Each structure stands twice: as C-alpha cells, then as structure tokens.
Tab-separated table of C-alpha atoms in Angstrom:
chain	number	residue	atom	x	y	z
A	1	MET	CA	0.000	0.000	0.000
A	2	GLU	CA	1.114	3.520	-0.743
A	3	VAL	CA	0.051	6.992	0.340
A	4	TYR	CA	0.552	9.629	-2.324
A	5	ILE	CA	1.802	13.098	-1.521
A	6	ALA	CA	2.157	16.234	-3.658
A	7	VAL	CA	5.042	18.487	-2.672
A	8	THR	CA	5.155	21.969	-4.173
A	9	VAL	CA	8.675	23.357	-4.385
A	10	SER	CA	10.058	26.851	-4.745
A	11	ASN	CA	10.376	26.816	-8.558
A	12	GLY	CA	6.637	26.113	-8.786
A	13	GLU	CA	6.956	22.468	-9.770
A	14	VAL	CA	5.138	19.713	-7.931
A	15	TYR	CA	6.857	16.507	-6.844
A	16	HIS	CA	5.009	13.233	-6.311
A	17	LEU	CA	5.898	11.021	-3.344
A	18	ALA	CA	4.729	7.412	-3.027
A	19	VAL	CA	5.069	6.667	0.687
A	20	GLN	CA	5.061	3.022	1.727
A	21	THR	CA	2.616	2.038	4.476
A	22	GLU	CA	4.501	-1.218	4.974
A	23	PHE	CA	7.790	-2.721	3.944
A	24	ARG	CA	10.420	-5.162	5.097
A	25	ALA	CA	13.552	-3.922	6.799
A	26	PRO	CA	16.073	-5.463	9.181
A	27	THR	CA	15.465	-2.989	12.004
A	28	ARG	CA	12.924	-0.350	12.938
A	29	PRO	CA	12.925	2.185	10.075
A	30	ASN	CA	13.708	5.824	10.782
A	31	GLY	CA	10.836	8.173	11.612
A	32	ASP	CA	7.776	7.914	13.847
A	33	GLY	CA	4.848	5.536	13.908
A	34	TRP	CA	6.382	2.166	13.140
A	35	SER	CA	5.061	-1.150	14.461
A	36	PHE	CA	6.189	-4.637	13.505
A	37	ASP	CA	3.823	-7.334	12.240
A	38	GLU	CA	5.636	-10.430	13.476
A	39	LYS	CA	3.427	-12.854	11.576
A	40	ARG	CA	4.081	-11.220	8.200
A	41	GLY	CA	7.519	-9.885	9.065
A	42	VAL	CA	6.813	-6.363	7.854
A	43	TRP	CA	7.028	-2.899	9.397
A	44	LEU	CA	3.739	-0.989	9.383
A	45	ASN	CA	3.091	2.745	9.479
A	46	SER	CA	-0.219	4.630	9.404
A	47	ILE	CA	1.607	7.573	7.716
A	48	SER	CA	0.899	10.454	10.060
A	49	ASP	CA	1.498	14.054	9.039
A	50	THR	CA	4.543	14.045	11.309
A	51	TYR	CA	6.032	11.099	9.446
A	52	ILE	CA	5.321	12.687	6.052
A	53	GLU	CA	7.052	15.887	7.134
A	54	TYR	CA	9.994	13.785	8.308
A	55	LEU	CA	10.263	12.109	4.880
A	56	ILE	CA	9.926	15.406	3.036
A	57	ALA	CA	12.634	16.954	5.222
A	58	LYS	CA	14.896	14.022	4.394
A	59	ASN	CA	14.389	14.673	0.690
A	60	GLU	CA	14.588	18.434	0.977
A	61	ARG	CA	18.128	18.188	2.314
A	62	GLN	CA	18.997	16.773	-1.093
A	63	TRP	CA	16.657	18.901	-3.213
A	64	ALA	CA	18.005	22.096	-1.668
A	65	HIS	CA	21.624	21.252	-2.411
A	66	ARG	CA	21.500	20.281	-6.039
A	67	ARG	CA	24.506	21.714	-7.798
A	68	ASP	CA	26.819	21.268	-10.713
A	69	GLY	CA	29.821	19.183	-9.785
A	70	ARG	CA	32.139	21.108	-12.096
A	71	GLY	CA	31.819	24.334	-10.157
A	72	LEU	CA	29.100	25.898	-12.284
A	73	PRO	CA	26.217	27.708	-10.601
A	74	ALA	CA	23.667	25.587	-8.791
A	75	TYR	CA	20.748	24.431	-10.877
A	76	ASP	CA	17.241	23.439	-9.881
A	77	ALA	CA	17.996	23.592	-6.165
A	78	VAL	CA	14.619	24.031	-4.533
A	79	GLN	CA	12.997	24.359	-1.126
A	80	VAL	CA	9.697	22.875	-0.080
A	81	VAL	CA	6.802	25.334	-0.123
A	82	SER	CA	3.880	23.113	0.836
A	83	TRP	CA	2.562	19.564	0.681
A	84	ARG	CA	-0.732	17.713	0.737
A	85	ARG	CA	-2.120	14.222	0.335
A	86	LEU	CA	-3.294	13.205	-3.134
A	87	THR	CA	-6.461	11.360	-4.026
A	88	GLN	CA	-6.145	8.238	-6.165
A	89	ALA	CA	-7.442	10.179	-9.169
A	90	GLU	CA	-4.872	12.932	-8.628
A	91	HIS	CA	-2.145	10.312	-8.293
A	92	GLU	CA	-3.188	8.875	-11.667
A	93	GLN	CA	-2.733	12.298	-13.255
A	94	PHE	CA	1.004	11.939	-12.686
A	95	ASN	CA	0.980	8.792	-14.818
A	96	GLN	CA	-0.648	10.519	-17.786
A	97	ASP	CA	0.903	12.764	-20.447
A	98	ARG	CA	4.377	12.108	-19.113
A	99	PRO	CA	6.103	14.264	-21.781
A	100	TYR	CA	4.368	17.220	-20.101
A	101	ARG	CA	4.981	15.987	-16.553
A	102	ASN	CA	7.222	18.893	-15.605
A	103	ALA	CA	4.436	21.357	-16.376
A	104	LEU	CA	2.218	19.958	-13.606
A	105	ARG	CA	1.369	22.328	-10.785
A	106	ASP	CA	-0.670	22.084	-7.601
A	107	ARG	CA	-2.937	25.124	-7.625
A	108	ASP	CA	-6.008	25.843	-5.569
A	109	GLY	CA	-6.269	22.222	-4.539
A	110	ARG	CA	-6.083	20.899	-8.087
A	111	ILE	CA	-3.326	19.121	-9.976
A	112	GLU	CA	-3.229	20.731	-13.417
A	113	HIS	CA	-0.864	21.677	-16.188
A	114	ASP	CA	0.607	25.157	-16.296
A	115	ILE	CA	-0.107	25.916	-19.940
A	116	ALA	CA	2.815	28.311	-20.306
A	117	ALA	CA	5.202	25.663	-18.981
A	118	ALA	CA	3.500	23.027	-21.144
A	119	ARG	CA	4.032	25.190	-24.246
A	120	GLU	CA	7.743	25.430	-23.483
A	121	ARG	CA	7.793	21.707	-22.914
A	122	HIS	CA	6.129	21.206	-26.303
A	123	ARG	CA	8.751	23.384	-27.978
A	124	ASP	CA	11.440	21.237	-26.343
A	125	LEU	CA	9.735	18.136	-27.660
A	126	LEU	CA	9.681	19.589	-31.191
A	127	ARG	CA	13.370	20.478	-30.915
A	128	HIS	CA	14.010	16.955	-29.789
A	129	GLN	CA	12.140	15.520	-32.766
A	130	ARG	CA	13.997	17.954	-35.035
A	131	ALA	CA	17.318	16.703	-33.744
A	132	GLN	CA	16.290	13.206	-34.714
A	133	ALA	CA	14.962	14.226	-38.161
A	134	MET	CA	17.717	16.539	-39.304
A	135	PRO	CA	20.572	14.071	-39.831
A	136	GLU	CA	18.512	12.076	-42.288
A	137	LEU	CA	17.295	15.242	-44.078
A	138	ASP	CA	20.864	16.543	-44.269
A	139	ALA	CA	21.991	13.286	-45.824
A	140	ARG	CA	19.186	13.399	-48.369
A	141	PHE	CA	20.057	17.014	-49.215
A	142	MET	CA	23.721	16.223	-49.761
A	143	ARG	CA	22.872	13.265	-51.941
A	144	ALA	CA	20.534	15.432	-54.050
A	145	LEU	CA	23.225	18.104	-54.211
A	146	GLY	CA	25.821	15.612	-55.352
A	147	GLN	CA	23.477	14.221	-57.952
A	148	GLY	CA	22.482	17.684	-59.155
A	149	LYS	CA	18.810	17.146	-58.369
A	150	LYS	CA	17.650	20.685	-57.691
A	151	ALA	CA	13.994	19.870	-57.212
A	152	GLU	CA	14.784	17.302	-54.600
A	153	GLN	CA	17.148	19.729	-52.882
A	154	ASP	CA	14.336	22.284	-52.696
A	155	ALA	CA	11.893	19.722	-51.339
A	156	VAL	CA	14.293	18.648	-48.616
A	157	GLU	CA	15.117	22.228	-47.772
A	158	THR	CA	11.415	23.024	-47.423
A	159	GLU	CA	11.084	20.147	-44.983
A	160	ARG	CA	14.149	21.258	-43.056
A	161	GLN	CA	12.740	24.759	-42.775
A	162	LYS	CA	9.508	23.363	-41.339
A	163	TRP	CA	11.512	21.805	-38.575
A	164	ARG	CA	13.480	24.990	-37.984
A	165	ASP	CA	10.271	26.995	-37.732
A	166	ALA	CA	8.396	24.449	-35.624
A	167	PRO	CA	9.225	25.793	-32.138
A	168	ALA	CA	8.116	29.245	-33.250
A	169	ASP	CA	4.745	28.039	-34.557
A	170	PRO	CA	2.204	30.636	-33.315
A	171	SER	CA	-0.331	27.876	-32.755
A	172	ILE	CA	1.754	26.801	-29.763
A	173	ASP	CA	1.087	30.077	-28.014
A	174	ALA	CA	-2.552	29.855	-29.034
A	175	ALA	CA	-2.993	26.370	-27.546
A	176	GLN	CA	-4.964	26.318	-24.326
A	177	SER	CA	-4.609	22.680	-23.328
A	178	ILE	CA	-2.325	19.683	-23.524
A	179	GLU	CA	-4.693	18.103	-26.031
A	180	GLU	CA	-4.342	21.088	-28.348
A	181	LEU	CA	-0.567	21.035	-28.017
A	182	LYS	CA	-0.437	17.362	-28.952
A	183	LEU	CA	-2.043	18.207	-32.300
A	184	ILE	CA	0.794	20.583	-33.252
A	185	LYS	CA	3.227	18.439	-35.230
A	186	VAL	CA	5.655	18.890	-38.094
A	187	VAL	CA	4.988	15.520	-39.702
B	1	MET	CA	21.309	-33.567	41.112
B	2	LEU	CA	19.838	-30.754	43.149
B	3	ILE	CA	20.070	-30.961	46.945
B	4	LEU	CA	18.024	-29.500	49.804
B	5	ARG	CA	19.766	-30.458	53.028
B	6	ALA	CA	18.650	-28.077	55.784
B	7	THR	CA	15.273	-26.975	57.065
B	8	ALA	CA	15.790	-23.502	55.665
B	9	ASP	CA	16.532	-24.789	52.178
B	10	LEU	CA	13.871	-24.010	49.585
B	11	LEU	CA	13.366	-24.467	45.891
B	12	ARG	CA	11.287	-21.534	44.572
B	13	VAL	CA	9.839	-20.172	41.354
B	14	VAL	CA	9.620	-16.451	40.611
B	15	THR	CA	6.995	-15.609	38.008
B	16	ALA	CA	7.111	-12.165	36.372
B	17	SER	CA	3.588	-12.046	34.981
B	18	ALA	CA	0.093	-13.398	35.496
B	19	ALA	CA	0.213	-16.492	33.362
B	20	ASP	CA	-0.676	-20.055	34.444
B	21	ILE	CA	2.462	-21.890	35.495
B	22	GLU	CA	1.982	-25.502	36.550
B	23	VAL	CA	4.846	-27.057	38.540
B	24	HIS	CA	5.706	-30.616	39.454
B	25	VAL	CA	8.729	-31.815	41.448
B	26	SER	CA	9.839	-35.416	42.101
B	27	ALA	CA	12.536	-36.099	44.705
B	28	MET	CA	14.105	-38.719	46.968
B	29	GLU	CA	14.397	-38.086	50.721
B	30	ALA	CA	17.072	-39.619	52.914
B	31	ASP	CA	18.207	-39.100	56.520
B	32	ASN	CA	21.726	-38.181	57.620
B	33	ALA	CA	22.648	-41.602	58.991
B	34	THR	CA	25.731	-43.461	57.810
B	35	PRO	CA	24.988	-44.845	55.406
B	36	PRO	CA	21.920	-42.677	54.604
B	37	VAL	CA	18.560	-44.406	54.783
B	38	ILE	CA	15.902	-43.636	52.238
B	39	GLN	CA	12.949	-42.107	54.077
B	40	ASP	CA	10.470	-41.192	51.401
B	41	ILE	CA	9.851	-40.753	47.705
B	42	VAL	CA	8.495	-37.270	47.286
B	43	ARG	CA	6.307	-35.802	44.596
B	44	VAL	CA	4.808	-32.319	44.853
B	45	ASN	CA	2.286	-30.728	42.518
B	46	THR	CA	2.064	-27.022	43.241
B	47	ALA	CA	-1.227	-25.232	42.669
B	48	SER	CA	-1.210	-23.280	39.412
B	49	ILE	CA	0.709	-20.023	39.738
B	50	THR	CA	-1.449	-17.340	38.136
B	51	THR	CA	0.111	-14.141	39.432
B	52	ALA	CA	3.469	-12.452	39.404
B	53	THR	CA	4.859	-13.831	42.624
B	54	THR	CA	7.429	-16.040	44.353
B	55	THR	CA	6.259	-19.581	45.090
B	56	THR	CA	7.989	-22.381	47.026
B	57	ILE	CA	7.807	-25.554	45.001
B	58	LEU	CA	9.855	-27.816	47.365
B	59	ASP	CA	11.050	-27.476	50.957
B	60	CYS	CA	13.015	-29.634	53.380
B	61	THR	CA	11.408	-28.847	56.714
B	62	THR	CA	12.091	-32.084	58.589
B	63	ALA	CA	15.306	-31.966	60.609
B	64	ASN	CA	18.166	-34.208	59.555
B	65	ARG	CA	16.613	-34.985	56.218
B	66	ARG	CA	18.033	-34.367	52.760
B	67	ARG	CA	16.102	-34.135	49.566
B	68	ASN	CA	17.562	-34.923	46.163
B	69	VAL	CA	15.487	-33.450	43.314
B	70	LYS	CA	15.189	-35.940	40.493
B	71	HIS	CA	12.852	-34.067	38.228
B	72	ALA	CA	11.165	-30.675	38.058
B	73	ASN	CA	8.683	-29.582	35.449
B	74	LEU	CA	7.322	-26.067	34.823
B	75	TYR	CA	4.639	-25.687	32.146
B	76	ASN	CA	2.950	-22.467	30.970
B	77	ASN	CA	-0.682	-23.516	30.647
B	78	HIS	CA	-1.892	-20.047	29.670
B	79	ALA	CA	-3.488	-19.662	26.239
B	80	SER	CA	-1.482	-16.603	25.267
B	81	GLN	CA	0.437	-14.984	28.137
B	82	ALA	CA	4.192	-15.445	28.179
B	83	CYS	CA	5.925	-15.486	31.554
B	84	GLN	CA	9.499	-14.901	32.623
B	85	VAL	CA	10.270	-17.719	35.088
B	86	ASP	CA	13.245	-17.885	37.455
B	87	VAL	CA	13.917	-21.077	39.410
B	88	GLU	CA	15.993	-20.327	42.502
B	89	HIS	CA	17.521	-22.151	45.445
B	90	THR	CA	17.893	-20.590	48.878
B	91	ASP	CA	19.642	-21.874	51.969
B	92	GLY	CA	17.785	-19.332	54.049
B	93	THR	CA	20.450	-16.706	53.565
B	94	THR	CA	21.781	-16.788	50.059
B	95	VAL	CA	19.526	-17.016	47.016
B	96	GLU	CA	20.895	-18.411	43.754
B	97	VAL	CA	19.054	-18.379	40.439
B	98	LEU	CA	19.401	-21.805	38.836
B	99	ALA	CA	17.523	-21.166	35.597
B	100	SER	CA	15.849	-18.173	33.980
B	101	VAL	CA	13.581	-18.681	31.008
B	102	ASN	CA	10.808	-16.811	29.194
B	103	LEU	CA	8.069	-19.405	28.860
B	104	LEU	CA	5.723	-18.608	25.986
B	105	ALA	CA	2.216	-20.060	26.089
B	106	GLY	CA	2.409	-23.839	25.911
B	107	GLU	CA	6.119	-24.023	26.651
B	108	SER	CA	7.834	-25.871	29.477
B	109	LEU	CA	11.099	-25.958	31.381
B	110	VAL	CA	12.302	-29.327	32.634
B	111	PHE	CA	15.052	-30.202	35.100
B	112	THR	CA	16.141	-33.761	34.409
B	113	GLN	CA	17.577	-36.407	36.665
B	114	GLY	CA	20.866	-35.828	34.926
B	115	GLY	CA	20.894	-32.214	36.132
B	116	VAL	CA	20.149	-30.660	32.745
B	117	TRP	CA	17.650	-27.826	32.201
B	118	ILE	CA	15.744	-28.198	28.938
B	119	HIS	CA	13.455	-25.558	27.421
B	120	TYR	CA	10.717	-27.048	25.222
B	121	ASP	CA	8.581	-25.071	22.778
B	122	SER	CA	4.811	-25.514	22.537
B	123	ASN	CA	5.244	-28.424	20.122
B	124	GLY	CA	7.574	-30.283	22.422
B	125	GLY	CA	10.661	-29.359	20.471
B	126	VAL	CA	13.848	-28.384	22.260
B	127	TYR	CA	15.004	-24.784	21.869
B	128	PRO	CA	18.329	-24.561	20.060
B	129	SER	CA	21.200	-22.703	21.623
B	130	VAL	CA	21.525	-19.067	20.557
B	131	GLY	CA	24.675	-18.408	22.494
B	132	ASN	CA	26.981	-18.449	19.481
B	133	ALA	CA	25.021	-16.177	17.160
B	134	ALA	CA	27.182	-13.506	15.577
B	135	SER	CA	26.665	-9.983	16.900
B	136	GLN	CA	26.261	-6.952	14.644
B	137	ALA	CA	29.918	-6.060	15.150
B	138	GLU	CA	30.986	-9.603	14.276
B	139	MET	CA	28.798	-9.607	11.175
B	140	GLU	CA	30.192	-6.265	10.058
B	141	ALA	CA	33.749	-7.500	10.607
B	142	GLY	CA	32.945	-10.602	8.586
B	143	THR	CA	35.886	-12.600	9.931
B	144	ALA	CA	34.611	-14.898	12.711
B	145	THR	CA	34.704	-18.606	12.006
B	146	ASP	CA	33.097	-19.793	15.263
B	147	LYS	CA	29.747	-17.968	15.085
B	148	TYR	CA	26.542	-18.680	13.222
B	149	VAL	CA	24.386	-16.215	11.328
B	150	THR	CA	20.807	-15.358	12.251
B	151	PRO	CA	18.253	-14.078	9.716
B	152	GLN	CA	18.575	-10.572	11.117
B	153	GLY	CA	22.353	-10.831	11.297
B	154	VAL	CA	22.600	-11.488	7.568
B	155	ASN	CA	21.738	-7.850	6.927
B	156	TRP	CA	24.765	-6.562	8.817
B	157	HIS	CA	27.376	-8.258	6.660
B	158	PRO	CA	29.197	-5.757	4.420
B	159	GLY	CA	28.588	-7.911	1.383
B	160	VAL	CA	24.822	-7.845	1.730
B	161	LEU	CA	22.520	-5.300	0.090
B	162	LYS	CA	21.025	-2.902	2.621
B	163	CYS	CA	18.274	-1.706	0.312
B	164	TRP	CA	16.832	-2.465	-3.096
B	165	GLY	CA	13.776	-1.528	-5.078
B	166	LYS	CA	11.956	-1.646	-8.384
B	167	ALA	CA	9.767	1.319	-9.334
B	168	ALA	CA	7.521	2.238	-12.230
B	169	GLY	CA	9.154	4.378	-14.918
B	170	ALA	CA	6.863	7.281	-14.093
B	171	GLY	CA	8.273	7.106	-10.580
B	172	THR	CA	4.829	7.028	-9.037
B	173	THR	CA	4.637	3.434	-7.769
B	174	LEU	CA	7.126	1.237	-5.954
B	175	HIS	CA	6.530	-2.359	-7.043
B	176	ALA	CA	8.911	-4.251	-4.756
B	177	ASN	CA	11.523	-3.292	-2.245
B	178	TRP	CA	13.646	-3.969	0.789
B	179	ASN	CA	14.109	-1.034	3.163
B	180	ILE	CA	12.741	1.663	0.846
B	181	ALA	CA	10.363	4.057	2.644
B	182	SER	CA	9.218	6.128	-0.322
B	183	ILE	CA	9.991	7.190	-3.880
B	184	ALA	CA	9.748	10.646	-5.425
B	185	ASP	CA	8.784	11.511	-8.994
B	186	THR	CA	10.491	14.876	-9.304
B	187	GLY	CA	10.175	15.142	-13.063
B	188	THR	CA	10.337	13.221	-16.308
B	189	GLY	CA	13.259	10.813	-16.233
B	190	ARG	CA	13.999	11.383	-12.557
B	191	LEU	CA	13.277	9.210	-9.540
B	192	GLY	CA	14.207	9.808	-5.908
B	193	TRP	CA	14.623	6.901	-3.503
B	194	THR	CA	14.239	7.352	0.264
B	195	ILE	CA	15.707	4.653	2.455
B	196	GLY	CA	13.909	3.318	5.559
B	197	THR	CA	16.877	2.602	7.822
B	198	ASP	CA	19.543	5.045	6.693
B	199	PHE	CA	23.169	4.350	5.902
B	200	SER	CA	25.713	5.601	8.433
B	201	SER	CA	27.200	8.099	5.958
B	202	THR	CA	26.791	9.454	2.437
B	203	HIS	CA	29.445	7.026	1.236
B	204	TRP	CA	27.570	3.902	0.271
B	205	ALA	CA	27.682	2.026	-3.007
B	206	ALA	CA	24.602	2.468	-5.165
B	207	THR	CA	23.821	0.570	-8.333
B	208	SER	CA	21.123	1.753	-10.678
B	209	ALA	CA	19.585	0.057	-13.682
B	210	ILE	CA	16.591	0.688	-15.861
B	211	GLN	CA	14.388	-1.443	-18.046
B	212	ARG	CA	13.992	0.162	-21.447
B	213	VAL	CA	10.600	1.167	-22.792
B	214	SER	CA	11.476	0.202	-26.348
B	215	THR	CA	13.450	-2.510	-28.100
B	216	SER	CA	14.453	-0.046	-30.849
B	217	LEU	CA	18.068	1.080	-31.030
B	218	ALA	CA	17.214	4.481	-32.561
B	219	VAL	CA	18.943	7.186	-30.560
B	220	ALA	CA	15.667	8.592	-29.265
B	221	SER	CA	14.643	5.174	-27.997
B	222	VAL	CA	17.864	4.354	-26.219
B	223	ASP	CA	17.764	4.855	-22.452
B	224	LEU	CA	21.076	5.887	-20.984
B	225	GLY	CA	19.948	5.897	-17.383
B	226	GLY	CA	21.394	2.537	-16.446
B	227	GLY	CA	23.889	3.384	-13.746
B	228	MET	CA	23.138	7.101	-13.708
B	229	PHE	CA	22.511	9.138	-10.562
B	230	ARG	CA	21.924	12.861	-10.429
B	231	ASN	CA	24.911	14.870	-9.252
B	232	ALA	CA	24.913	15.720	-5.531
B	233	SER	CA	21.795	13.634	-4.994
B	234	GLN	CA	23.291	11.063	-2.631
B	235	THR	CA	22.885	11.422	1.131
B	236	ALA	CA	22.790	8.755	3.830
B	237	ALA	CA	19.047	8.512	3.274
B	238	VAL	CA	18.271	9.585	-0.287
B	239	ILE	CA	19.516	9.181	-3.858
B	240	GLU	CA	18.094	10.177	-7.238
B	241	SER	CA	18.219	8.097	-10.431
B	242	GLU	CA	18.121	9.690	-13.869
B	243	ASN	CA	17.242	8.491	-17.329
B	244	PHE	CA	17.584	10.151	-20.718
B	245	ASP	CA	17.836	9.308	-24.393
B	246	GLU	CA	20.763	9.614	-26.786
B	247	THR	CA	19.638	12.287	-29.206
B	248	ALA	CA	22.077	14.834	-30.550
B	249	THR	CA	23.080	18.165	-29.068
B	250	THR	CA	21.357	17.668	-25.703
B	251	ASN	CA	20.042	14.374	-24.449
B	252	VAL	CA	16.426	14.513	-23.362
B	253	ALA	CA	15.076	13.208	-20.073
B	254	GLN	CA	12.598	10.394	-20.517
B	255	ASP	CA	10.916	7.785	-18.357
B	256	PRO	CA	12.136	4.189	-18.616
B	257	GLU	CA	9.826	1.217	-18.211
B	258	PHE	CA	11.181	0.529	-14.709
B	259	TYR	CA	13.880	1.833	-12.407
B	260	HIS	CA	15.978	-0.513	-10.271
B	261	LEU	CA	18.199	0.343	-7.301
B	262	GLN	CA	20.590	-1.602	-5.109
B	263	GLY	CA	22.490	-0.146	-2.165
B	264	ALA	CA	25.354	-1.639	-0.177
B	265	GLY	CA	27.277	-0.109	2.713
B	266	ASP	CA	27.282	0.406	6.458
B	267	GLN	CA	24.087	1.186	8.339
C-alpha cells in the first residue's frame, strides 16, 4: 500500500511522493509511527502528518543542495513550499501525459498543467524531434546536391525549414490545453 | 542432582507475569545416617501459579533430612500470556538463580535427573542454543569462524545489500523493495529513492539500472539511465536516479519502463 503526496517546491513544480505504508527492513525504520507485524515480518506505518514531514525533510536536504559538480552555478535547487495528500485520481494524473509531466502544478487544490510551462515543454519536444529528423534530411540534401537534383534539394530544404520553424509556430502560443498542443506536429 | 539439606533450604519459582504456570517436582528423601537411609519418595504438585509472585515448590522442613530433586517440570498452561520464570535455590540466607527462562504459552522448562535444564517449545521441540550467534559487530567485521548467522544478522554483513527496489518508470509506484520508505517523482526521467533505515554516511555504493521502454536502437529510444545518478543527490538517506535518451546536441530526459536500485554499505 502507498500513500501519495504532492510536494510543491520553490520553482513552482510539484513533486510526487509514493510513501510506503509497509515494507520489510532489518530494524525499525527511521521516523515515527512504526510497528512490527511479526506474523508477516513487515514494518507498518499509518503515515501520520509528522512522518510525512519527516520524509519530506529528508528529501529536501537533497533537493536544496542540487549543484553542478564542475563548479558551475547551482541548478534546480529548490525548497519545499507546501505539501498535501493526493487522491487516487490525482495520483493517476502523474501517470498521464508524461512528456508534459514537468508542467504539472498544484494550484487551488487541483493538480493541473501550467499551460505556459506546457508550451515550453512542447517546444522542447519539437526540438528533440527535429534533432532526430535533421541528420537524415541533411543526408538526403547532400545526396541530391551531389546528384544535381535541384527539385529534390528544394523539397528537402522546405522540410528542413519546417523543422526549424516548428518551435516558433504561433499555434503553440494559441494552444490552451495539452490536447491542443499534442495536435501541433511537423509531420 | 539438586540438593536440599537443611530446614531452611527451599526451591522456589519467581513468576514475572500473570500467566498459568503448573509445577511438578519429584525427589528422593534420605536421613543423615551413615549410610543414609531412604525415608520417602516425594512428589509435589504445586497449585497453578497465576500471578506475578514467588512460590515455594519444594522445601526440606524435617530436621536431619536431605532431599535430592530428580525431576522438576514447569509448564505455561496459559493460552497466550508469556511469563518470565526464574527457578531459585535458597539456603535461608543466600539465594541463587538456577535457571531463567521466558516461557511462551504452551512451553515448558524441565530439570532432568541428569541435572540438565531443557526448554521445550509448545510443540515439544527443544530450543536450540543461541549463544553463538554472531553480533552486529561480528557480522560487520565478517571474519569470525566460530559464530553462526541469524536471519537478522545477515543484513549486517558488508557484502549484503542494505536496500533495493523496483519502481515504475513514471516514478509514481514502488513495485517491490527492501528497506525503501518512499519514492519521489520529481520530473520526467527522474526518480528519488528514500531509504527506511539510513546508511551511516553518504558514502555507500549504489547501483542503478533501468528497463527500457522500447526494443528499438534508434537514438531517441535508447535509455542511458542505467547506472546514472543525479549529481549531488546522494545522502545517507536519499539518492536520485536519472534516465535520458541519446539524441544529438542535448540528451532529453525520458521515463524508462522501470527503475531498479541496489544499495550496499554500512548502516
């Protein structure tokens, strides 16, 4: 069994914790509220607020000290702003539309996508797809160039330009939902 | 052999809780003539002991008599209550504990004619000795050759995993684990693990693996997260796995099918 927790952090993102109500361990686990079921050989916890805050504090010590090991400025180091328990339906939201996962926010008691963040995420996805498509297009262009096939060169170049323009597609800014964003494709 | 030889000598039982301890003693009684003459063959059934108390189970009140205990039997007849039982001998001045046993419900402690104390479980089986079990320090040293390993002790050996887990690629469900208290989905392609009983320092050996989503070897379908942890993510209690593809310019974070973690070190 798991208890699901949403943790909002200082950059606005929401983290999802799956807290175990029982598990096997050699000794009493850290934190409050543990009892041992001798028959089943498992440690049990009713997951009190105190225990949740203990677990979050454990994680926050790591989240707050993220850094670049090569001496560059710290990146995505965050502090905990708030937390709450998730319903099963809210938990399931974290399993859906995973490419847009980082755009999820916990606002006014609802788990929802921040559309501005989702648009940026969609642009990243298009850039990612472009990076996959371009090597093959470049190869086709060079072959057409070598063979003197101007029409084919133009066709490939048109396709390459579509990819270059894709992240700037105004329909991305016009999209108001994840579903609308998913419809914006190059091919 | 267990002797009571003066009128002040007593054989007693100290019960630490309100169980139902039934006691029987068989003994031979002789006088102090030369040679001794057998006077009686004694058997004493003590009324059930149902409180935390001290109870005399055999005395030697007749002058110039000696009693030689041949057999003593203590049985916990309670349905559920365990009871710490001490059998002690007193000469009227000095009290010596002869045996000290925690009798669970249905268990018994027997003193045999040969002078041996035997602790039986509720099925009549003899308790094995636990005197030579390896301690935590001995397990962590891993060098003793004259100790045996208990199920709990296995965990303390340096060569044994102290935690492991398998989580969904979305990072939202932990499917199986040992000593993992929670997982954290902190973003696409990232999974935090929180350990139940922490390591003693940040320096423990972690092994990460992922199961790929796809069987394709296209760069966008290749997961590079096997063995990857996020920089500065390891503490004594927490570590964060990462997964990403192999596309050009900048690899992109993506969820695998499953994350796996193994951790070894000192707790």
